[in-house]
mmCIF file of C-alpha atoms in Angstrom:
data_model
loop_
_atom_site.group_PDB
_atom_site.id
_atom_site.type_symbol
_atom_site.label_atom_id
_atom_site.label_comp_id
_atom_site.label_asym_id
_atom_site.label_seq_id
_atom_site.Cartn_x
_atom_site.Cartn_y
_atom_site.Cartn_z
ATOM 1 C CA UNK A 1 -150.640 -85.784 26.530
ATOM 2 C CA UNK A 2 -150.696 -86.221 22.742
ATOM 3 C CA UNK A 3 -147.843 -86.214 20.233
ATOM 4 C CA UNK A 4 -148.638 -86.022 16.531
ATOM 5 C CA UNK A 5 -146.144 -86.832 13.788
ATOM 6 C CA UNK A 6 -146.690 -85.294 10.352
ATOM 7 C CA UNK A 7 -144.642 -86.422 7.370
ATOM 8 C CA UNK A 8 -142.912 -84.772 4.445
ATOM 9 C CA UNK A 9 -142.059 -87.133 1.551
ATOM 10 C CA UNK A 10 -140.821 -86.550 -1.986
ATOM 11 C CA UNK A 11 -142.688 -88.440 -4.706
ATOM 12 C CA UNK A 12 -139.346 -89.311 -6.286
ATOM 13 C CA UNK A 13 -138.650 -91.901 -3.576
ATOM 14 C CA UNK A 14 -140.030 -95.427 -3.493
ATOM 15 C CA UNK A 15 -143.126 -95.305 -1.276
ATOM 16 C CA UNK A 16 -142.837 -98.882 0.020
ATOM 17 C CA UNK A 17 -139.198 -98.422 0.979
ATOM 18 C CA UNK A 18 -139.920 -95.115 2.720
ATOM 19 C CA UNK A 19 -142.862 -96.639 4.650
ATOM 20 C CA UNK A 20 -140.681 -99.539 5.807
ATOM 21 C CA UNK A 21 -137.949 -97.147 6.943
ATOM 22 C CA UNK A 22 -140.552 -95.053 8.763
ATOM 23 C CA UNK A 23 -141.901 -98.024 10.667
ATOM 24 C CA UNK A 24 -138.406 -99.106 11.679
ATOM 25 C CA UNK A 25 -137.297 -95.624 12.742
ATOM 26 C CA UNK A 26 -140.371 -94.591 14.700
ATOM 27 C CA UNK A 27 -140.686 -98.007 16.318
ATOM 28 C CA UNK A 28 -137.136 -97.721 17.599
ATOM 29 C CA UNK A 29 -137.883 -94.482 19.450
ATOM 30 C CA UNK A 30 -140.231 -96.149 21.921
ATOM 31 C CA UNK A 31 -142.663 -93.214 22.187
ATOM 32 C CA UNK A 32 -146.444 -92.955 21.950
ATOM 33 C CA UNK A 33 -147.656 -90.905 18.989
ATOM 34 C CA UNK A 34 -150.344 -90.414 16.376
ATOM 35 C CA UNK A 35 -149.073 -90.711 12.796
ATOM 36 C CA UNK A 36 -150.935 -88.020 10.857
ATOM 37 C CA UNK A 37 -149.273 -88.475 7.463
ATOM 38 C CA UNK A 38 -149.012 -85.516 5.101
ATOM 39 C CA UNK A 39 -152.373 -83.940 6.022
ATOM 40 C CA UNK A 40 -151.610 -80.787 8.037
ATOM 41 C CA UNK A 41 -155.248 -79.753 8.565
ATOM 42 C CA UNK A 42 -155.129 -80.762 12.258
ATOM 43 C CA UNK A 43 -151.708 -79.244 12.914
ATOM 44 C CA UNK A 44 -151.722 -77.261 16.189
ATOM 45 C CA UNK A 45 -154.222 -79.432 18.015
ATOM 46 C CA UNK A 46 -151.791 -81.506 20.068
ATOM 47 C CA UNK A 47 -149.414 -81.055 23.003
ATOM 48 C CA UNK A 48 -146.500 -81.640 20.630
ATOM 49 C CA UNK A 49 -146.245 -81.745 16.849
ATOM 50 C CA UNK A 50 -143.254 -83.276 15.071
ATOM 51 C CA UNK A 51 -142.584 -82.947 11.359
ATOM 52 C CA UNK A 52 -140.868 -86.112 10.164
ATOM 53 C CA UNK A 53 -138.805 -85.157 7.121
ATOM 54 C CA UNK A 54 -138.659 -88.609 5.584
ATOM 55 C CA UNK A 55 -136.722 -87.739 2.421
ATOM 56 C CA UNK A 56 -134.867 -85.008 0.630
ATOM 57 C CA UNK A 57 -136.615 -82.827 -1.919
ATOM 58 C CA UNK A 58 -139.334 -81.852 0.565
ATOM 59 C CA UNK A 59 -138.356 -78.249 1.196
ATOM 60 C CA UNK A 60 -140.929 -76.878 -1.237
ATOM 61 C CA UNK A 61 -143.703 -78.974 0.328
ATOM 62 C CA UNK A 62 -142.855 -77.538 3.728
ATOM 63 C CA UNK A 63 -142.802 -73.985 2.375
ATOM 64 C CA UNK A 64 -146.287 -74.442 0.914
ATOM 65 C CA UNK A 65 -147.667 -75.815 4.207
ATOM 66 C CA UNK A 66 -145.993 -73.176 6.416
ATOM 67 C CA UNK A 67 -148.720 -70.485 6.209
ATOM 68 C CA UNK A 68 -151.339 -72.987 7.396
ATOM 69 C CA UNK A 69 -149.118 -74.170 10.269
ATOM 70 C CA UNK A 70 -148.451 -70.600 11.389
ATOM 71 C CA UNK A 71 -152.182 -69.876 11.497
ATOM 72 C CA UNK A 72 -152.903 -72.963 13.583
ATOM 73 C CA UNK A 73 -150.021 -73.091 16.075
ATOM 74 C CA UNK A 74 -147.492 -70.971 17.985
ATOM 75 C CA UNK A 75 -145.172 -73.894 18.674
ATOM 76 C CA UNK A 76 -141.606 -73.948 17.380
ATOM 77 C CA UNK A 77 -141.067 -76.305 14.452
ATOM 78 C CA UNK A 78 -139.516 -79.627 15.418
ATOM 79 C CA UNK A 79 -138.061 -81.461 12.434
ATOM 80 C CA UNK A 80 -137.586 -85.167 13.018
ATOM 81 C CA UNK A 81 -135.074 -86.955 10.795
ATOM 82 C CA UNK A 82 -133.640 -90.461 10.643
ATOM 83 C CA UNK A 83 -130.698 -89.406 8.520
ATOM 84 C CA UNK A 84 -131.775 -91.610 5.585
ATOM 85 C CA UNK A 85 -132.731 -90.539 2.063
ATOM 86 C CA UNK A 86 -131.195 -87.059 2.430
ATOM 87 C CA UNK A 87 -133.696 -86.191 5.158
ATOM 88 C CA UNK A 88 -131.066 -84.400 7.268
ATOM 89 C CA UNK A 89 -129.984 -82.194 4.377
ATOM 90 C CA UNK A 90 -133.602 -81.232 3.683
ATOM 91 C CA UNK A 91 -134.195 -80.517 7.366
ATOM 92 C CA UNK A 92 -131.186 -78.189 7.456
ATOM 93 C CA UNK A 93 -132.481 -76.256 4.458
ATOM 94 C CA UNK A 94 -135.921 -75.986 6.074
ATOM 95 C CA UNK A 95 -134.489 -74.829 9.408
ATOM 96 C CA UNK A 96 -132.351 -72.222 7.658
ATOM 97 C CA UNK A 97 -135.480 -70.925 5.921
ATOM 98 C CA UNK A 98 -137.318 -70.721 9.242
ATOM 99 C CA UNK A 99 -134.444 -68.799 10.822
ATOM 100 C CA UNK A 100 -134.475 -66.324 7.946
ATOM 101 C CA UNK A 101 -138.151 -65.759 8.696
ATOM 102 C CA UNK A 102 -137.406 -65.158 12.388
ATOM 103 C CA UNK A 103 -139.145 -68.409 13.363
ATOM 104 C CA UNK A 104 -137.990 -70.946 15.909
ATOM 105 C CA UNK A 105 -137.182 -74.554 15.113
ATOM 106 C CA UNK A 106 -134.933 -77.493 15.890
ATOM 107 C CA UNK A 107 -133.768 -80.641 14.125
ATOM 108 C CA UNK A 108 -134.223 -83.782 16.214
ATOM 109 C CA UNK A 109 -131.419 -86.037 15.037
ATOM 110 C CA UNK A 110 -129.022 -88.460 16.684
ATOM 111 C CA UNK A 111 -129.289 -91.726 18.566
ATOM 112 C CA UNK A 112 -132.693 -93.157 19.417
ATOM 113 C CA UNK A 113 -131.973 -92.472 23.083
ATOM 114 C CA UNK A 114 -131.147 -88.812 22.428
ATOM 115 C CA UNK A 115 -134.208 -88.241 20.245
ATOM 116 C CA UNK A 116 -136.499 -89.935 22.758
ATOM 117 C CA UNK A 117 -135.068 -87.793 25.568
ATOM 118 C CA UNK A 118 -135.659 -84.581 23.603
ATOM 119 C CA UNK A 119 -139.189 -85.625 22.682
ATOM 120 C CA UNK A 120 -139.976 -86.443 26.312
ATOM 121 C CA UNK A 121 -138.864 -82.958 27.357
ATOM 122 C CA UNK A 122 -140.778 -81.309 24.514
ATOM 123 C CA UNK A 123 -143.911 -83.280 25.388
ATOM 124 C CA UNK A 124 -143.785 -81.875 28.892
ATOM 125 C CA UNK A 125 -143.256 -78.351 27.544
ATOM 126 C CA UNK A 126 -146.274 -78.743 25.276
ATOM 127 C CA UNK A 127 -148.445 -79.893 28.177
ATOM 128 C CA UNK A 128 -147.292 -76.948 30.315
ATOM 129 C CA UNK A 129 -148.025 -74.427 27.572
ATOM 130 C CA UNK A 130 -151.535 -75.842 27.140
ATOM 131 C CA UNK A 131 -152.112 -75.658 30.909
ATOM 132 C CA UNK A 132 -151.003 -72.015 31.035
ATOM 133 C CA UNK A 133 -153.028 -70.900 28.028
ATOM 134 C CA UNK A 134 -156.222 -69.156 29.157
ATOM 135 C CA UNK A 135 -155.102 -68.858 32.782
ATOM 136 C CA UNK A 136 -156.253 -65.781 34.765
ATOM 137 C CA UNK A 137 -154.025 -64.406 37.531
ATOM 138 C CA UNK A 138 -155.076 -61.570 39.824
ATOM 139 C CA UNK A 139 -153.066 -58.723 41.321
ATOM 140 C CA UNK A 140 -154.823 -57.535 44.491
ATOM 141 C CA UNK A 141 -153.592 -54.038 45.215
ATOM 142 C CA UNK A 142 -150.438 -52.605 43.679
ATOM 143 C CA UNK A 143 -147.031 -54.301 43.970
ATOM 144 C CA UNK A 144 -145.258 -53.390 47.209
ATOM 145 C CA UNK A 145 -143.344 -50.108 47.031
ATOM 146 C CA UNK A 146 -139.967 -51.797 47.518
ATOM 147 C CA UNK A 147 -140.336 -54.012 44.433
ATOM 148 C CA UNK A 148 -138.693 -51.421 42.214
ATOM 149 C CA UNK A 149 -137.235 -53.991 39.783
ATOM 150 C CA UNK A 150 -140.232 -56.316 39.540
ATOM 151 C CA UNK A 151 -142.430 -54.800 36.848
ATOM 152 C CA UNK A 152 -144.231 -56.976 34.309
ATOM 153 C CA UNK A 153 -145.278 -56.630 30.663
ATOM 154 C CA UNK A 154 -148.833 -57.933 30.550
ATOM 155 C CA UNK A 155 -149.128 -58.044 26.760
ATOM 156 C CA UNK A 156 -145.916 -60.038 26.424
ATOM 157 C CA UNK A 157 -147.065 -62.506 29.085
ATOM 158 C CA UNK A 158 -150.393 -63.014 27.339
ATOM 159 C CA UNK A 159 -148.846 -63.313 23.884
ATOM 160 C CA UNK A 160 -146.172 -65.808 24.924
ATOM 161 C CA UNK A 161 -147.945 -67.843 27.599
ATOM 162 C CA UNK A 162 -151.629 -67.096 27.123
ATOM 163 C CA UNK A 163 -151.916 -65.808 30.715
ATOM 164 C CA UNK A 164 -154.234 -62.890 31.463
ATOM 165 C CA UNK A 165 -153.435 -60.647 34.429
ATOM 166 C CA UNK A 166 -156.375 -58.962 36.186
ATOM 167 C CA UNK A 167 -156.089 -55.998 38.585
ATOM 168 C CA UNK A 168 -158.306 -55.934 41.693
ATOM 169 C CA UNK A 169 -158.512 -52.986 44.058
ATOM 170 C CA UNK A 170 -157.304 -53.582 47.612
ATOM 171 C CA UNK A 171 -160.397 -51.805 48.942
ATOM 172 C CA UNK A 172 -162.562 -54.566 47.467
ATOM 173 C CA UNK A 173 -160.732 -57.165 49.544
ATOM 174 C CA UNK A 174 -160.913 -55.044 52.716
ATOM 175 C CA UNK A 175 -164.653 -54.598 52.213
ATOM 176 C CA UNK A 176 -165.111 -58.363 51.871
ATOM 177 C CA UNK A 177 -163.055 -59.012 55.008
ATOM 178 C CA UNK A 178 -165.426 -56.777 56.969
ATOM 179 C CA UNK A 179 -168.378 -58.834 55.747
ATOM 180 C CA UNK A 180 -166.942 -62.164 56.902
ATOM 181 C CA UNK A 181 -168.158 -63.125 60.431
ATOM 182 C CA UNK A 182 -165.618 -62.185 63.106
ATOM 183 C CA UNK A 183 -166.073 -65.394 65.092
ATOM 184 C CA UNK A 184 -165.050 -67.762 62.296
ATOM 185 C CA UNK A 185 -163.254 -70.832 63.649
ATOM 186 C CA UNK A 186 -159.926 -71.970 62.259
ATOM 187 C CA UNK A 187 -158.982 -75.585 61.600
ATOM 188 C CA UNK A 188 -155.468 -74.723 62.796
ATOM 189 C CA UNK A 189 -156.374 -73.899 66.416
ATOM 190 C CA UNK A 190 -154.581 -76.966 67.772
ATOM 191 C CA UNK A 191 -151.379 -75.629 66.214
ATOM 192 C CA UNK A 192 -151.562 -72.300 68.066
ATOM 193 C CA UNK A 193 -148.676 -72.016 70.573
ATOM 194 C CA UNK A 194 -150.145 -69.018 72.440
ATOM 195 C CA UNK A 195 -153.393 -67.175 73.177
ATOM 196 C CA UNK A 196 -152.361 -64.255 70.974
ATOM 197 C CA UNK A 197 -151.854 -66.471 67.919
ATOM 198 C CA UNK A 198 -155.060 -68.349 68.745
ATOM 199 C CA UNK A 199 -156.947 -65.046 68.668
ATOM 200 C CA UNK A 200 -155.193 -63.975 65.465
ATOM 201 C CA UNK A 201 -156.246 -67.163 63.670
ATOM 202 C CA UNK A 202 -159.855 -65.966 63.449
ATOM 203 C CA UNK A 203 -158.678 -62.855 61.600
ATOM 204 C CA UNK A 204 -156.425 -64.949 59.354
ATOM 205 C CA UNK A 205 -159.402 -67.111 58.413
ATOM 206 C CA UNK A 206 -161.480 -64.008 57.609
ATOM 207 C CA UNK A 207 -158.765 -62.965 55.163
ATOM 208 C CA UNK A 208 -158.832 -66.449 53.617
ATOM 209 C CA UNK A 209 -162.629 -66.385 53.198
ATOM 210 C CA UNK A 210 -162.567 -62.912 51.641
ATOM 211 C CA UNK A 211 -159.830 -63.977 49.221
ATOM 212 C CA UNK A 212 -161.857 -67.075 48.331
ATOM 213 C CA UNK A 213 -164.706 -64.784 47.248
ATOM 214 C CA UNK A 214 -162.257 -62.798 45.107
ATOM 215 C CA UNK A 215 -160.878 -65.976 43.485
ATOM 216 C CA UNK A 216 -164.365 -67.279 42.709
ATOM 217 C CA UNK A 217 -165.747 -63.918 41.591
ATOM 218 C CA UNK A 218 -162.938 -63.210 39.142
ATOM 219 C CA UNK A 219 -162.436 -66.852 38.078
ATOM 220 C CA UNK A 220 -158.767 -66.785 39.056
ATOM 221 C CA UNK A 221 -156.266 -69.633 38.929
ATOM 222 C CA UNK A 222 -153.896 -67.631 41.081
ATOM 223 C CA UNK A 223 -153.165 -64.228 42.578
ATOM 224 C CA UNK A 224 -150.627 -62.089 44.369
ATOM 225 C CA UNK A 225 -151.582 -59.651 47.105
ATOM 226 C CA UNK A 226 -150.078 -56.460 48.523
ATOM 227 C CA UNK A 227 -150.116 -58.291 51.841
ATOM 228 C CA UNK A 228 -148.258 -55.776 54.027
ATOM 229 C CA UNK A 229 -151.271 -53.449 53.741
ATOM 230 C CA UNK A 230 -153.194 -55.983 55.824
ATOM 231 C CA UNK A 231 -150.875 -55.344 58.778
ATOM 232 C CA UNK A 232 -152.186 -51.808 59.183
ATOM 233 C CA UNK A 233 -155.709 -52.289 57.809
ATOM 234 C CA UNK A 234 -156.781 -55.378 59.790
ATOM 235 C CA UNK A 235 -153.811 -56.004 62.118
ATOM 236 C CA UNK A 236 -153.152 -59.409 60.580
ATOM 237 C CA UNK A 237 -151.356 -61.170 57.734
ATOM 238 C CA UNK A 238 -152.222 -63.207 54.669
ATOM 239 C CA UNK A 239 -149.662 -65.918 55.466
ATOM 240 C CA UNK A 240 -152.192 -68.578 56.496
ATOM 241 C CA UNK A 241 -154.495 -67.827 53.574
ATOM 242 C CA UNK A 242 -151.677 -68.049 51.025
ATOM 243 C CA UNK A 243 -150.439 -71.334 52.503
ATOM 244 C CA UNK A 244 -153.932 -72.807 52.179
ATOM 245 C CA UNK A 245 -154.652 -71.558 48.661
ATOM 246 C CA UNK A 246 -151.382 -72.904 47.302
ATOM 247 C CA UNK A 247 -152.045 -76.306 48.817
ATOM 248 C CA UNK A 248 -155.467 -76.268 47.103
ATOM 249 C CA UNK A 249 -153.958 -75.618 43.671
ATOM 250 C CA UNK A 250 -154.586 -71.842 43.572
ATOM 251 C CA UNK A 251 -151.251 -70.061 43.173
ATOM 252 C CA UNK A 252 -150.997 -67.391 45.881
ATOM 253 C CA UNK A 253 -148.061 -65.006 46.112
ATOM 254 C CA UNK A 254 -146.844 -62.307 48.487
ATOM 255 C CA UNK A 255 -146.244 -58.564 48.267
ATOM 256 C CA UNK A 256 -147.946 -58.050 44.906
ATOM 257 C CA UNK A 257 -144.864 -59.496 43.176
ATOM 258 C CA UNK A 258 -146.121 -60.227 39.656
ATOM 259 C CA UNK A 259 -142.974 -61.930 38.252
ATOM 260 C CA UNK A 260 -142.897 -64.163 41.344
ATOM 261 C CA UNK A 261 -146.575 -65.056 40.885
ATOM 262 C CA UNK A 262 -145.942 -65.810 37.218
ATOM 263 C CA UNK A 263 -142.963 -67.981 38.151
ATOM 264 C CA UNK A 264 -145.074 -69.829 40.726
ATOM 265 C CA UNK A 265 -147.717 -70.577 38.105
ATOM 266 C CA UNK A 266 -145.126 -71.877 35.642
ATOM 267 C CA UNK A 267 -143.598 -73.995 38.402
ATOM 268 C CA UNK A 268 -147.013 -75.428 39.260
ATOM 269 C CA UNK A 269 -147.713 -76.225 35.606
ATOM 270 C CA UNK A 270 -144.378 -78.037 35.294
ATOM 271 C CA UNK A 271 -144.629 -80.128 38.461
ATOM 272 C CA UNK A 272 -148.333 -80.243 39.285
ATOM 273 C CA UNK A 273 -147.316 -79.106 42.777
ATOM 274 C CA UNK A 274 -146.871 -75.863 44.691
ATOM 275 C CA UNK A 275 -143.781 -73.680 44.704
ATOM 276 C CA UNK A 276 -142.352 -71.782 47.689
ATOM 277 C CA UNK A 277 -141.866 -68.023 47.212
ATOM 278 C CA UNK A 278 -138.879 -66.885 49.264
ATOM 279 C CA UNK A 279 -135.928 -64.537 49.170
ATOM 280 C CA UNK A 280 -132.256 -65.248 49.819
ATOM 281 C CA UNK A 281 -131.227 -64.141 53.294
ATOM 282 C CA UNK A 282 -127.616 -65.298 53.195
ATOM 283 C CA UNK A 283 -125.322 -66.566 50.419
ATOM 284 C CA UNK A 284 -121.960 -68.301 50.517
ATOM 285 C CA UNK A 285 -120.535 -67.913 46.988
ATOM 286 C CA UNK A 286 -117.576 -70.135 47.858
ATOM 287 C CA UNK A 287 -119.705 -73.190 48.675
ATOM 288 C CA UNK A 288 -122.869 -72.482 46.685
ATOM 289 C CA UNK A 289 -125.011 -72.596 49.826
ATOM 290 C CA UNK A 290 -127.966 -70.221 50.180
ATOM 291 C CA UNK A 291 -130.422 -69.573 52.986
ATOM 292 C CA UNK A 292 -133.945 -68.754 51.768
ATOM 293 C CA UNK A 293 -136.699 -67.480 54.048
ATOM 294 C CA UNK A 294 -140.313 -66.293 54.049
ATOM 295 C CA UNK A 295 -143.218 -66.223 56.494
ATOM 296 C CA UNK A 296 -145.494 -68.579 54.574
ATOM 297 C CA UNK A 297 -145.105 -71.800 52.617
ATOM 298 C CA UNK A 298 -147.685 -74.003 50.854
ATOM 299 C CA UNK A 299 -148.952 -76.563 53.336
ATOM 300 C CA UNK A 300 -148.702 -79.346 50.753
ATOM 301 C CA UNK A 301 -144.930 -78.837 50.508
ATOM 302 C CA UNK A 302 -144.072 -79.502 54.157
ATOM 303 C CA UNK A 303 -143.871 -82.570 56.373
ATOM 304 C CA UNK A 304 -144.796 -80.444 59.376
ATOM 305 C CA UNK A 305 -145.256 -76.806 60.347
ATOM 306 C CA UNK A 306 -145.551 -74.470 63.314
ATOM 307 C CA UNK A 307 -147.409 -71.209 63.790
ATOM 308 C CA UNK A 308 -145.645 -68.047 64.894
ATOM 309 C CA UNK A 309 -146.104 -64.316 64.458
ATOM 310 C CA UNK A 310 -145.243 -62.528 61.244
ATOM 311 C CA UNK A 311 -141.493 -61.780 61.451
ATOM 312 C CA UNK A 312 -141.194 -58.088 60.511
ATOM 313 C CA UNK A 313 -144.256 -56.886 62.402
ATOM 314 C CA UNK A 314 -144.511 -59.406 65.249
ATOM 315 C CA UNK A 315 -148.272 -59.568 64.777
ATOM 316 C CA UNK A 316 -150.755 -61.880 63.070
ATOM 317 C CA UNK A 317 -149.865 -65.437 62.103
ATOM 318 C CA UNK A 318 -146.814 -66.650 60.202
ATOM 319 C CA UNK A 319 -145.868 -70.216 59.258
ATOM 320 C CA UNK A 320 -142.635 -72.061 59.957
ATOM 321 C CA UNK A 321 -142.658 -75.010 57.572
ATOM 322 C CA UNK A 322 -140.285 -77.964 57.476
ATOM 323 C CA UNK A 323 -139.837 -79.426 54.015
ATOM 324 C CA UNK A 324 -138.308 -82.843 53.413
ATOM 325 C CA UNK A 325 -134.612 -82.522 52.468
ATOM 326 C CA UNK A 326 -133.829 -83.553 48.925
ATOM 327 C CA UNK A 327 -133.554 -82.314 45.337
ATOM 328 C CA UNK A 328 -134.916 -78.851 44.539
ATOM 329 C CA UNK A 329 -134.871 -76.316 41.717
ATOM 330 C CA UNK A 330 -134.582 -72.562 42.270
ATOM 331 C CA UNK A 331 -136.504 -70.671 39.599
ATOM 332 C CA UNK A 332 -137.440 -67.130 38.594
ATOM 333 C CA UNK A 333 -138.736 -65.620 35.348
ATOM 334 C CA UNK A 334 -138.496 -61.904 34.625
ATOM 335 C CA UNK A 335 -141.670 -59.875 34.210
ATOM 336 C CA UNK A 336 -141.102 -59.466 30.472
ATOM 337 C CA UNK A 337 -140.016 -63.135 30.010
ATOM 338 C CA UNK A 338 -136.755 -61.944 28.465
ATOM 339 C CA UNK A 339 -134.666 -64.024 30.855
ATOM 340 C CA UNK A 340 -134.954 -66.512 33.661
ATOM 341 C CA UNK A 341 -132.924 -68.335 36.285
ATOM 342 C CA UNK A 342 -133.243 -72.075 36.871
ATOM 343 C CA UNK A 343 -130.655 -74.019 38.845
ATOM 344 C CA UNK A 344 -130.818 -77.353 40.602
ATOM 345 C CA UNK A 345 -129.612 -78.156 44.072
ATOM 346 C CA UNK A 346 -130.401 -79.956 47.299
ATOM 347 C CA UNK A 347 -132.323 -78.787 50.352
ATOM 348 C CA UNK A 348 -129.933 -79.825 53.094
ATOM 349 C CA UNK A 349 -131.492 -78.261 56.186
ATOM 350 C CA UNK A 350 -134.549 -76.449 57.593
ATOM 351 C CA UNK A 351 -133.782 -73.792 60.174
ATOM 352 C CA UNK A 352 -135.824 -71.812 62.714
ATOM 353 C CA UNK A 353 -133.668 -68.859 63.657
ATOM 354 C CA UNK A 354 -135.492 -65.981 65.398
ATOM 355 C CA UNK A 355 -133.913 -63.210 63.295
ATOM 356 C CA UNK A 356 -135.414 -64.229 59.933
ATOM 357 C CA UNK A 357 -138.758 -64.883 58.287
ATOM 358 C CA UNK A 358 -140.272 -68.002 59.803
ATOM 359 C CA UNK A 359 -139.719 -70.681 57.118
ATOM 360 C CA UNK A 360 -135.996 -71.047 56.471
ATOM 361 C CA UNK A 361 -134.285 -73.410 54.029
ATOM 362 C CA UNK A 362 -130.585 -74.010 53.425
ATOM 363 C CA UNK A 363 -130.021 -75.070 49.807
ATOM 364 C CA UNK A 364 -126.750 -76.137 48.219
ATOM 365 C CA UNK A 365 -126.550 -75.561 44.476
ATOM 366 C CA UNK A 366 -125.248 -78.354 42.254
ATOM 367 C CA UNK A 367 -123.122 -75.741 40.497
ATOM 368 C CA UNK A 368 -121.667 -73.507 43.193
ATOM 369 C CA UNK A 369 -120.647 -70.935 40.574
ATOM 370 C CA UNK A 370 -124.355 -70.298 39.942
ATOM 371 C CA UNK A 371 -124.523 -68.574 43.321
ATOM 372 C CA UNK A 372 -122.799 -65.572 41.743
ATOM 373 C CA UNK A 373 -126.014 -64.861 39.810
ATOM 374 C CA UNK A 374 -127.635 -63.655 43.040
ATOM 375 C CA UNK A 375 -124.765 -61.235 43.639
ATOM 376 C CA UNK A 376 -124.207 -59.991 40.096
ATOM 377 C CA UNK A 377 -127.374 -60.262 37.984
ATOM 378 C CA UNK A 378 -130.450 -61.282 40.017
ATOM 379 C CA UNK A 379 -134.059 -61.138 38.802
ATOM 380 C CA UNK A 380 -135.451 -59.290 41.818
ATOM 381 C CA UNK A 381 -135.282 -60.726 45.323
ATOM 382 C CA UNK A 382 -138.071 -63.342 45.417
ATOM 383 C CA UNK A 383 -137.373 -66.753 43.884
ATOM 384 C CA UNK A 384 -139.404 -69.945 43.724
ATOM 385 C CA UNK A 385 -138.249 -73.175 45.346
ATOM 386 C CA UNK A 386 -139.558 -76.243 43.523
ATOM 387 C CA UNK A 387 -139.275 -79.798 44.797
ATOM 388 C CA UNK A 388 -137.361 -82.006 42.361
ATOM 389 C CA UNK A 389 -135.068 -81.198 39.439
ATOM 390 C CA UNK A 390 -136.736 -79.377 36.544
ATOM 391 C CA UNK A 391 -134.078 -77.154 34.949
ATOM 392 C CA UNK A 392 -134.262 -78.785 31.489
ATOM 393 C CA UNK A 393 -137.997 -78.224 31.098
ATOM 394 C CA UNK A 394 -137.897 -74.666 32.507
ATOM 395 C CA UNK A 395 -135.055 -73.731 30.180
ATOM 396 C CA UNK A 396 -137.019 -75.129 27.230
ATOM 397 C CA UNK A 397 -140.195 -73.217 28.119
ATOM 398 C CA UNK A 398 -138.438 -69.865 28.504
#
């Protein structure tokens, strides 16, 4: 993770005094950085770029450098100021100019602790954006028919995040499943609670192997699949395959839900870990408690798990995972990236009720009023459960 600091300085100010003030100010922040000076030729090549407005009278210098910076980077402009030598006034003039141009920016000003906190968050955002840029995500089959509010704008996603979305025909997957040997042995056999699930595991592994060929053939970093088609086509589910792929770092989502897949990839980039795609089953708006459920969960997110049938169909193999109670973030981005939901809470209980999808989590929101979002203005039904608290970074990214 690299942070570069570029400087803007008026020639009217005493160079030695400005250099001394720079050393004192930047040293007090306690961050790692590369001091690039006033040469903007390398601007755009780092996780985070800060423009340290060291003095007043620098607005014209910034204006002259702006075309180059716009060619080399899509980042917002972060103006760092110590408050000395009229640097804050100059930063305000520069930010006003950027706003007039429809460009994004922010002045980093305040206590050393505040500035360091903002820079730490922005560093993480920069790393995430670099990780997402150039990513390829596949959509295998069309989104499920019931996802009537879960469309996505591919061009917007690529322009803003650098993510390319690739469509793959469901028939291609079904053809590959037929080619995989029928007697493939699963490494989960010891988990099978019955003969029927033991027999279904071979089919689940065939789906995994076929999907692996898709991932490798299309050079995907993630995918979502119209998984309910597998119930009729091969009498099995993708639940085991998705659980395995996620735990291996390949984002794998259910039901062809593109916004959910996108949200899972963002969550993975933020945390370096998997996210759990689930939908609310019950909500208590008075307490802020929600019950989320789905029939698969990444195996690297759980302390233990059990195998069962797929809930709706009663066939194939589903997964009942038990995640360690503790801090979580509930997250969802819309398919056009125009809005998102990110709220922190605590996983207080795992359940295993027979009338719901197999993995069930009871989460209590830190802000119980946020539960009204699900009842008044939700972004579809699927949401992503992330371990840990990450609202600040998600809000900054989107």
